[in-house]
Tab-separated table of C-alpha atoms and ligand atoms in Angstrom:
chain	number	residue	atom	x	y	z
A	1	UNK	CA	-18.300	-22.709	54.397
A	2	UNK	CA	-20.869	-22.736	51.617
A	3	UNK	CA	-21.445	-19.287	50.155
A	4	UNK	CA	-24.909	-17.798	50.483
A	5	UNK	CA	-26.368	-18.152	47.006
A	6	UNK	CA	-29.884	-18.005	45.599
A	7	UNK	CA	-31.882	-21.206	45.491
A	8	UNK	CA	-32.084	-22.824	42.059
A	9	UNK	CA	-34.678	-24.896	40.257
A	10	UNK	CA	-33.482	-27.210	37.486
A	11	UNK	CA	-35.554	-29.458	35.236
A	12	UNK	CA	-33.706	-31.858	32.996
A	13	UNK	CA	-32.612	-35.347	32.087
A	14	UNK	CA	-30.533	-36.530	35.037
A	15	UNK	CA	-27.752	-39.055	34.556
A	16	UNK	CA	-27.005	-41.851	34.945
A	17	UNK	CA	-30.629	-43.031	35.029
A	18	UNK	CA	-31.834	-40.756	32.214
A	19	UNK	CA	-35.019	-39.792	34.031
A	20	UNK	CA	-36.376	-36.270	33.520
A	21	UNK	CA	-36.948	-34.699	36.905
A	22	UNK	CA	-36.966	-31.481	38.877
A	23	UNK	CA	-34.153	-30.728	41.252
A	24	UNK	CA	-33.806	-27.802	43.585
A	25	UNK	CA	-30.640	-26.396	45.079
A	26	UNK	CA	-30.699	-24.664	48.423
A	27	UNK	CA	-27.816	-23.728	50.715
A	28	UNK	CA	-25.467	-25.537	48.335
A	29	UNK	CA	-27.337	-28.854	48.497
A	30	UNK	CA	-29.635	-30.791	46.191
A	31	UNK	CA	-33.256	-31.094	47.229
A	32	UNK	CA	-35.885	-33.270	45.579
A	33	UNK	CA	-38.558	-31.258	47.370
A	34	UNK	CA	-39.575	-27.866	45.993
A	35	UNK	CA	-37.776	-24.873	47.468
A	36	UNK	CA	-39.684	-21.552	47.449
A	37	UNK	CA	-38.400	-18.542	45.487
A	38	UNK	CA	-35.911	-20.666	43.540
A	39	UNK	CA	-34.405	-19.134	40.409
A	40	UNK	CA	-35.075	-21.331	37.368
A	41	UNK	CA	-31.899	-22.489	35.608
A	42	UNK	CA	-32.631	-23.588	32.020
A	43	UNK	CA	-32.735	-27.356	31.758
A	44	UNK	CA	-30.951	-29.816	29.559
A	45	UNK	CA	-28.881	-32.800	30.566
A	46	UNK	CA	-27.786	-32.789	34.209
A	47	UNK	CA	-24.591	-34.739	34.851
A	48	UNK	CA	-22.975	-35.342	38.262
A	49	UNK	CA	-19.830	-33.193	38.512
A	50	UNK	CA	-17.082	-34.562	36.300
A	51	UNK	CA	-14.032	-36.258	37.812
A	52	UNK	CA	-10.441	-36.161	36.640
A	53	UNK	CA	-9.101	-39.234	38.410
A	54	UNK	CA	-5.452	-38.623	37.490
A	55	UNK	CA	-4.562	-34.968	37.541
A	56	UNK	CA	-1.691	-32.882	38.855
A	57	UNK	CA	-2.791	-29.501	40.153
A	58	UNK	CA	0.459	-27.850	41.186
A	59	UNK	CA	2.806	-28.809	38.347
A	60	UNK	CA	3.128	-27.968	34.698
A	61	UNK	CA	5.517	-29.454	32.139
A	62	UNK	CA	8.332	-27.317	33.532
A	63	UNK	CA	7.876	-28.629	37.095
A	64	UNK	CA	6.290	-27.302	40.301
A	65	UNK	CA	4.291	-24.051	40.046
A	66	UNK	CA	3.374	-21.421	42.678
A	67	UNK	CA	0.051	-21.886	44.482
A	68	UNK	CA	-1.521	-18.993	42.528
A	69	UNK	CA	-0.791	-20.848	39.283
A	70	UNK	CA	-2.130	-24.077	40.793
A	71	UNK	CA	-5.365	-22.186	41.549
A	72	UNK	CA	-5.547	-21.093	37.922
A	73	UNK	CA	-5.152	-24.748	36.862
A	74	UNK	CA	-8.018	-25.675	39.186
A	75	UNK	CA	-10.200	-22.954	37.627
A	76	UNK	CA	-9.491	-24.370	34.159
A	77	UNK	CA	-10.611	-27.805	35.366
A	78	UNK	CA	-13.774	-26.342	36.920
A	79	UNK	CA	-14.664	-24.495	33.727
A	80	UNK	CA	-14.352	-27.794	31.834
A	81	UNK	CA	-16.882	-29.300	34.266
A	82	UNK	CA	-14.368	-31.139	36.474
A	83	UNK	CA	-15.556	-30.649	40.052
A	84	UNK	CA	-13.609	-33.463	41.711
A	85	UNK	CA	-9.927	-34.143	41.152
A	86	UNK	CA	-7.830	-37.022	42.376
A	87	UNK	CA	-4.387	-35.486	42.530
A	88	UNK	CA	-1.805	-38.122	41.650
A	89	UNK	CA	1.228	-36.503	43.223
A	90	UNK	CA	2.575	-32.958	43.432
A	91	UNK	CA	5.446	-31.413	45.404
A	92	UNK	CA	3.276	-28.355	46.144
A	93	UNK	CA	1.013	-28.018	49.193
A	94	UNK	CA	-2.409	-27.470	47.609
A	95	UNK	CA	-4.336	-27.380	50.881
A	96	UNK	CA	-5.014	-23.610	50.428
A	97	UNK	CA	-7.004	-24.514	47.301
A	98	UNK	CA	-9.163	-26.909	49.307
A	99	UNK	CA	-10.310	-23.977	51.441
A	100	UNK	CA	-11.755	-22.181	48.389
A	101	UNK	CA	-15.428	-22.846	47.632
A	102	UNK	CA	-15.019	-21.742	44.017
A	103	UNK	CA	-12.474	-24.453	43.162
A	104	UNK	CA	-13.012	-28.172	42.509
A	105	UNK	CA	-12.661	-30.626	45.353
A	106	UNK	CA	-9.151	-32.065	45.416
A	107	UNK	CA	-8.198	-35.450	46.869
A	108	UNK	CA	-4.456	-35.164	47.460
A	109	UNK	CA	-1.974	-38.019	47.149
A	110	UNK	CA	0.956	-35.993	48.481
A	111	UNK	CA	4.374	-36.616	46.914
A	112	UNK	CA	5.300	-39.282	44.394
A	113	UNK	CA	7.468	-41.897	46.111
A	114	UNK	CA	10.395	-42.848	43.895
A	115	UNK	CA	14.045	-43.804	44.034
A	116	UNK	CA	17.084	-41.702	43.281
A	117	UNK	CA	17.234	-40.959	39.517
A	118	UNK	CA	14.241	-43.174	38.878
A	119	UNK	CA	11.591	-40.568	38.099
A	120	UNK	CA	11.163	-37.055	36.742
A	121	UNK	CA	13.458	-34.637	38.511
A	122	UNK	CA	11.971	-32.264	41.128
A	123	UNK	CA	8.666	-34.117	41.471
A	124	UNK	CA	9.069	-37.154	43.686
A	125	UNK	CA	10.543	-37.901	47.063
A	126	UNK	CA	13.597	-39.879	45.999
A	127	UNK	CA	14.560	-42.625	48.436
A	128	UNK	CA	18.170	-43.807	48.538
A	129	UNK	CA	17.286	-47.243	49.854
A	130	UNK	CA	14.114	-49.068	48.734
A	131	UNK	CA	13.723	-50.369	52.296
A	132	UNK	CA	12.743	-46.810	53.291
A	133	UNK	CA	9.492	-47.138	51.345
A	134	UNK	CA	7.115	-48.341	54.103
A	135	UNK	CA	8.093	-45.445	56.396
A	136	UNK	CA	7.751	-42.979	53.508
A	137	UNK	CA	4.301	-44.395	52.739
A	138	UNK	CA	3.274	-43.941	56.365
A	139	UNK	CA	4.359	-40.293	56.259
A	140	UNK	CA	2.523	-39.575	52.995
A	141	UNK	CA	-0.603	-41.379	54.207
A	142	UNK	CA	-0.634	-39.102	57.245
A	143	UNK	CA	-0.315	-35.986	55.052
A	144	UNK	CA	-2.640	-36.860	52.180
A	145	UNK	CA	-6.364	-37.335	51.699
A	146	UNK	CA	-6.523	-41.111	51.653
A	147	UNK	CA	-4.275	-41.864	48.674
A	148	UNK	CA	-0.532	-42.505	48.360
A	149	UNK	CA	1.312	-42.442	45.009
A	150	UNK	CA	4.102	-44.872	44.145
A	151	UNK	CA	6.264	-44.850	41.047
A	152	UNK	CA	6.144	-48.532	40.150
A	153	UNK	CA	8.511	-48.549	37.188
A	154	UNK	CA	10.708	-46.137	35.244
A	155	UNK	CA	13.657	-46.355	32.915
A	156	UNK	CA	16.719	-47.931	34.530
A	157	UNK	CA	19.499	-46.265	32.561
A	158	UNK	CA	21.968	-49.058	33.253
A	159	UNK	CA	19.557	-51.707	32.005
A	160	UNK	CA	18.448	-49.417	29.173
A	161	UNK	CA	14.789	-50.298	29.655
A	162	UNK	CA	11.816	-49.925	31.990
A	163	UNK	CA	12.343	-51.784	35.270
A	164	UNK	CA	10.522	-52.064	38.619
A	165	UNK	CA	11.653	-49.705	41.402
A	166	UNK	CA	10.812	-51.876	44.423
A	167	UNK	CA	11.361	-55.452	45.594
A	168	UNK	CA	8.138	-57.418	46.051
A	169	UNK	CA	8.521	-57.839	49.832
A	170	UNK	CA	9.016	-54.097	50.310
A	171	UNK	CA	5.893	-53.408	48.245
A	172	UNK	CA	3.835	-55.843	50.291
A	173	UNK	CA	4.857	-54.138	53.516
A	174	UNK	CA	4.382	-50.628	52.095
A	175	UNK	CA	0.856	-51.313	50.843
A	176	UNK	CA	-0.058	-52.956	54.147
A	177	UNK	CA	1.178	-49.841	55.966
A	178	UNK	CA	-1.020	-47.626	53.763
A	179	UNK	CA	-4.070	-49.804	54.246
A	180	UNK	CA	-3.621	-49.897	58.014
A	181	UNK	CA	-3.543	-46.075	57.904
A	182	UNK	CA	-6.805	-46.064	55.933
A	183	UNK	CA	-5.159	-44.937	52.699
A	184	UNK	CA	-5.363	-46.429	49.220
A	185	UNK	CA	-2.314	-46.782	46.983
A	186	UNK	CA	-1.992	-45.879	43.320
A	187	UNK	CA	1.006	-46.812	41.239
A	188	UNK	CA	2.499	-45.419	38.058
A	189	UNK	CA	3.330	-48.341	35.731
A	190	UNK	CA	4.232	-48.322	32.037
A	191	UNK	CA	5.748	-51.775	31.498
A	192	UNK	CA	4.886	-55.404	32.251
A	193	UNK	CA	7.439	-56.388	34.891
A	194	UNK	CA	6.347	-54.234	37.851
A	195	UNK	CA	2.713	-55.301	37.685
A	196	UNK	CA	2.840	-58.762	39.338
A	197	UNK	CA	4.610	-57.418	42.431
A	198	UNK	CA	2.305	-54.405	42.758
A	199	UNK	CA	-0.830	-56.501	42.341
A	200	UNK	CA	0.398	-59.172	44.750
A	201	UNK	CA	0.988	-56.396	47.261
A	202	UNK	CA	-2.626	-55.291	46.824
A	203	UNK	CA	-2.331	-51.799	45.316
A	204	UNK	CA	-5.724	-50.216	44.727
A	205	UNK	CA	-5.203	-48.526	41.379
A	206	UNK	CA	-2.854	-48.865	38.418
A	207	UNK	CA	-2.036	-45.629	36.577
A	208	UNK	CA	-1.326	-45.847	32.804
A	209	UNK	CA	-1.120	-49.672	32.858
A	210	UNK	CA	0.087	-50.007	29.269
A	211	UNK	CA	1.974	-53.192	30.161
A	212	UNK	CA	-1.079	-55.148	31.307
A	213	UNK	CA	-1.320	-58.692	29.987
A	214	UNK	CA	-4.117	-61.258	30.110
A	215	UNK	CA	-2.776	-62.584	33.428
A	216	UNK	CA	-2.425	-59.233	35.163
A	217	UNK	CA	-5.799	-58.071	33.793
A	218	UNK	CA	-7.398	-61.210	35.254
A	219	UNK	CA	-5.749	-60.527	38.599
A	220	UNK	CA	-6.988	-56.919	38.636
A	221	UNK	CA	-10.515	-58.051	37.818
A	222	UNK	CA	-10.428	-60.648	40.615
A	223	UNK	CA	-9.065	-58.175	43.154
A	224	UNK	CA	-11.186	-55.221	42.053
A	225	UNK	CA	-8.080	-53.144	41.293
A	226	UNK	CA	-8.946	-50.018	39.331
A	227	UNK	CA	-7.237	-48.818	36.146
A	228	UNK	CA	-6.813	-45.175	35.132
A	229	UNK	CA	-5.264	-45.530	31.674
A	230	UNK	CA	-4.585	-41.794	30.965
A	231	UNK	CA	-4.954	-42.342	27.224
A	232	UNK	CA	-4.122	-38.777	26.231
A	233	UNK	CA	-0.812	-39.271	28.049
A	234	UNK	CA	0.014	-42.693	26.591
A	235	UNK	CA	-0.723	-41.240	23.130
A	236	UNK	CA	2.603	-39.442	23.658
A	237	UNK	CA	4.672	-42.645	23.989
A	238	UNK	CA	5.907	-42.330	20.403
A	239	UNK	CA	7.211	-38.836	21.139
A	240	UNK	CA	8.928	-40.181	24.268
A	241	UNK	CA	10.456	-43.001	22.217
A	242	UNK	CA	11.662	-40.569	19.551
A	243	UNK	CA	13.539	-38.566	22.166
A	244	UNK	CA	15.137	-41.652	23.796
A	245	UNK	CA	17.698	-42.427	21.114
A	246	UNK	CA	20.399	-43.325	23.655
A	247	UNK	CA	18.186	-46.149	24.966
A	248	UNK	CA	17.078	-48.182	21.933
A	249	UNK	CA	15.560	-51.047	23.973
A	250	UNK	CA	13.514	-48.585	26.010
A	251	UNK	CA	12.401	-46.743	22.869
A	252	UNK	CA	11.337	-50.002	21.195
A	253	UNK	CA	9.494	-51.038	24.352
A	254	UNK	CA	7.587	-47.733	24.513
A	255	UNK	CA	6.626	-48.103	20.841
A	256	UNK	CA	5.349	-51.639	21.462
A	257	UNK	CA	3.320	-50.502	24.477
A	258	UNK	CA	1.897	-47.653	22.398
A	259	UNK	CA	0.873	-50.005	19.609
A	260	UNK	CA	-1.380	-52.048	21.899
A	261	UNK	CA	-2.509	-49.382	24.343
A	262	UNK	CA	-6.128	-49.119	23.114
A	263	UNK	CA	-6.684	-52.873	22.880
A	264	UNK	CA	-5.180	-53.263	26.378
A	265	UNK	CA	-7.738	-50.847	27.858
A	266	UNK	CA	-10.541	-52.539	25.940
A	267	UNK	CA	-9.449	-55.953	27.277
A	268	UNK	CA	-9.328	-54.646	30.856
A	269	UNK	CA	-12.797	-53.113	30.618
A	270	UNK	CA	-14.130	-56.262	28.982
A	271	UNK	CA	-12.697	-58.367	31.835
A	272	UNK	CA	-14.524	-56.205	34.381
A	273	UNK	CA	-11.634	-54.067	35.627
A	274	UNK	CA	-13.084	-50.742	36.865
A	275	UNK	CA	-11.724	-48.122	34.433
A	276	UNK	CA	-11.780	-44.410	35.261
A	277	UNK	CA	-10.926	-41.260	33.310
A	278	UNK	CA	-7.753	-39.380	34.137
A	279	UNK	CA	-5.931	-36.922	31.908
A	280	UNK	CA	-2.536	-36.681	33.658
A	281	UNK	CA	-2.858	-32.904	33.235
A	282	UNK	CA	0.305	-31.143	34.348
A	283	UNK	CA	2.494	-33.979	33.067
A	284	UNK	CA	5.409	-33.258	30.747
A	285	UNK	CA	4.599	-36.270	28.533
A	286	UNK	CA	5.286	-35.462	24.887
A	287	UNK	CA	4.481	-31.807	24.381
A	288	UNK	CA	2.913	-31.660	27.855
A	289	UNK	CA	-0.661	-32.358	28.939
A	290	UNK	CA	-2.653	-29.172	29.594
A	291	UNK	CA	-5.482	-28.816	32.103
A	292	UNK	CA	-9.133	-28.840	31.011
A	293	UNK	CA	-8.925	-31.896	28.737
A	294	UNK	CA	-11.313	-34.331	30.436
A	295	UNK	CA	-13.526	-34.418	27.313
A	296	UNK	CA	-10.553	-35.617	25.250
A	297	UNK	CA	-9.919	-38.454	27.711
A	298	UNK	CA	-13.565	-39.585	27.735
A	299	UNK	CA	-13.620	-39.569	23.942
A	300	UNK	CA	-10.356	-41.562	23.904
A	301	UNK	CA	-11.866	-44.172	26.258
A	302	UNK	CA	-14.791	-44.558	23.868
A	303	UNK	CA	-12.393	-44.847	20.928
A	304	UNK	CA	-10.610	-47.624	22.825
A	305	UNK	CA	-13.882	-49.521	22.892
A	306	UNK	CA	-15.765	-48.565	26.053
A	307	UNK	CA	-19.455	-47.961	25.364
A	308	UNK	CA	-20.091	-44.202	25.327
A	309	UNK	CA	-22.186	-44.239	28.479
A	310	UNK	CA	-19.514	-46.232	30.345
A	311	UNK	CA	-16.826	-43.807	29.152
A	312	UNK	CA	-18.905	-40.901	30.466
A	313	UNK	CA	-19.553	-42.663	33.775
A	314	UNK	CA	-15.799	-43.229	34.079
A	315	UNK	CA	-15.499	-39.436	34.356
A	316	UNK	CA	-18.665	-38.862	36.411
A	317	UNK	CA	-20.985	-41.049	38.478
A	318	UNK	CA	-18.849	-44.207	38.497
A	319	UNK	CA	-15.682	-42.314	39.417
A	320	UNK	CA	-17.516	-40.308	42.081
A	321	UNK	CA	-18.810	-43.495	43.648
A	322	UNK	CA	-15.324	-45.055	43.600
A	323	UNK	CA	-13.880	-41.982	45.336
A	324	UNK	CA	-16.706	-41.786	47.874
A	325	UNK	CA	-18.753	-38.885	46.481
A	326	UNK	CA	-22.481	-39.039	45.697
A	327	UNK	CA	-24.259	-38.111	42.488
A	328	UNK	CA	-27.507	-36.142	42.091
A	329	UNK	CA	-29.258	-37.351	45.211
A	330	UNK	CA	-31.248	-35.561	47.862
A	331	UNK	CA	-28.994	-33.812	50.360
A	332	UNK	CA	-25.790	-34.158	48.330
A	333	UNK	CA	-23.635	-31.136	47.613
A	334	UNK	CA	-24.944	-29.549	44.412
A	335	UNK	CA	-21.999	-30.383	42.128
A	336	UNK	CA	-23.257	-30.881	38.578
A	337	UNK	CA	-22.819	-29.838	34.965
A	338	UNK	CA	-25.614	-28.778	32.606
A	339	UNK	CA	-25.344	-29.519	28.884
A	340	UNK	CA	-27.673	-28.405	26.073
A	341	UNK	CA	-27.434	-31.781	24.338
A	342	UNK	CA	-27.185	-35.407	25.408
A	343	UNK	CA	-23.501	-36.270	26.019
A	344	UNK	CA	-24.372	-39.985	25.830
A	345	UNK	CA	-25.230	-39.498	22.151
A	346	UNK	CA	-22.206	-37.368	21.319
A	347	UNK	CA	-19.348	-37.199	23.840
A	348	UNK	CA	-18.030	-34.048	22.119
A	349	UNK	CA	-20.911	-32.286	23.902
A	350	UNK	CA	-18.657	-32.472	26.988
A	351	UNK	CA	-16.516	-29.751	25.410
A	352	UNK	CA	-19.366	-27.252	25.734
A	353	UNK	CA	-20.765	-27.228	29.276
A	354	UNK	CA	-23.444	-24.546	29.542
A	355	UNK	CA	-23.596	-24.135	33.301
A	356	UNK	CA	-21.416	-25.565	36.022
A	357	UNK	CA	-22.885	-25.763	39.501
A	358	UNK	CA	-20.301	-26.202	42.252
A	359	UNK	CA	-21.433	-26.252	45.877
A	360	UNK	CA	-24.691	-24.700	44.643
A	361	UNK	CA	-23.025	-21.742	42.921
A	362	UNK	CA	-23.455	-21.325	39.157
A	363	UNK	CA	-20.308	-20.812	37.087
A	364	UNK	CA	-20.842	-20.197	33.391
A	365	UNK	CA	-19.406	-22.898	31.150
A	366	UNK	CA	-15.903	-22.147	30.030
A	367	UNK	CA	-16.782	-22.250	26.352
A	368	UNK	CA	-15.433	-24.851	24.005
A	369	UNK	CA	-12.552	-26.974	25.211
A	370	UNK	CA	-10.502	-28.284	22.337
A	371	UNK	CA	-7.377	-30.352	22.134
A	372	UNK	CA	-5.243	-27.251	21.585
A	373	UNK	CA	-4.703	-26.488	25.259
A	374	UNK	CA	-1.242	-28.013	25.356
A	375	UNK	CA	1.552	-26.195	27.055
A	376	UNK	CA	5.143	-26.048	25.860
A	377	UNK	CA	7.336	-28.921	26.998
A	378	UNK	CA	10.209	-28.428	29.383
A	379	UNK	CA	12.748	-28.756	26.622
B	401	LIG	ZN1	0.648	-38.438	36.481
């Protein structure tokens, strides 16, 4: 249901190859062959539509939001240049947003799968018995868009520290169920102890991953498991620790994970683990993570040590390829962002998209996106 829109003619430096070329857009699709009567769109740097690979459209730091508010969140992402979102778990049915041509594409993971009192209230499906996990995974795989979200670890209040939610044999069966259904599995993990069981089970992506060690990084690299480190979320670990005074071991653990979070991401990237950009927008971490902050995450990845071009690819062409979406090739949906300057030279350029083309329709850039888009926390 592509809207009728005028044909476009763009000339610019296309990424990732950096070649200056002409592209045309007709009926919502990219053409490398000239299209008559195309409206020229001023050139610049043409970047395949940005990707937020860990985003929650449908929640804010206070919890679930109505669909109209979820649509507003999606508009904020679009105006920041994010045209493809991997939702990492919401309790809201966002399928109505997928029917709107003016909103980013959303790959839904369905509901977080957790255990009773072992995740944020009101967000996950809380299972009473861990043995229920494989059946719950099957149900979410049938509802979602090819991804299922597990909570891999969370504070165990009796132990006073992070602890895994699931026995290893249950995880192995649950991941096998997802894979047989054609779905991939992503898992929230902060600490060290849940990682061996999740990786042995064959999960496809680790979210946050602050507890990775040399051994688990090696295993991810061997298996091709992706990492979405959500650095603007893990920056809030000190705030989380400060508010966890009743659990001193947990607080100390979160501080230790925070202290090594950048070097952990650098080590994973260096070892060849595929690293992608995800903001965790919608999360209540710290003061809450607002939508529209993909530029901050890309800059944080570069600060952790990824080369600038790799950090940009982690939020564009590389992430699109991982999720099964093409870049700026003939016949692809015209989903791209135009910048006046080269974002490979200065990633802060990502804060000022000039034009955003989604399904062939031009949306003006949303102006400058700064780090001040935080929302109030739930308490
Ligand atoms: Zn999240």
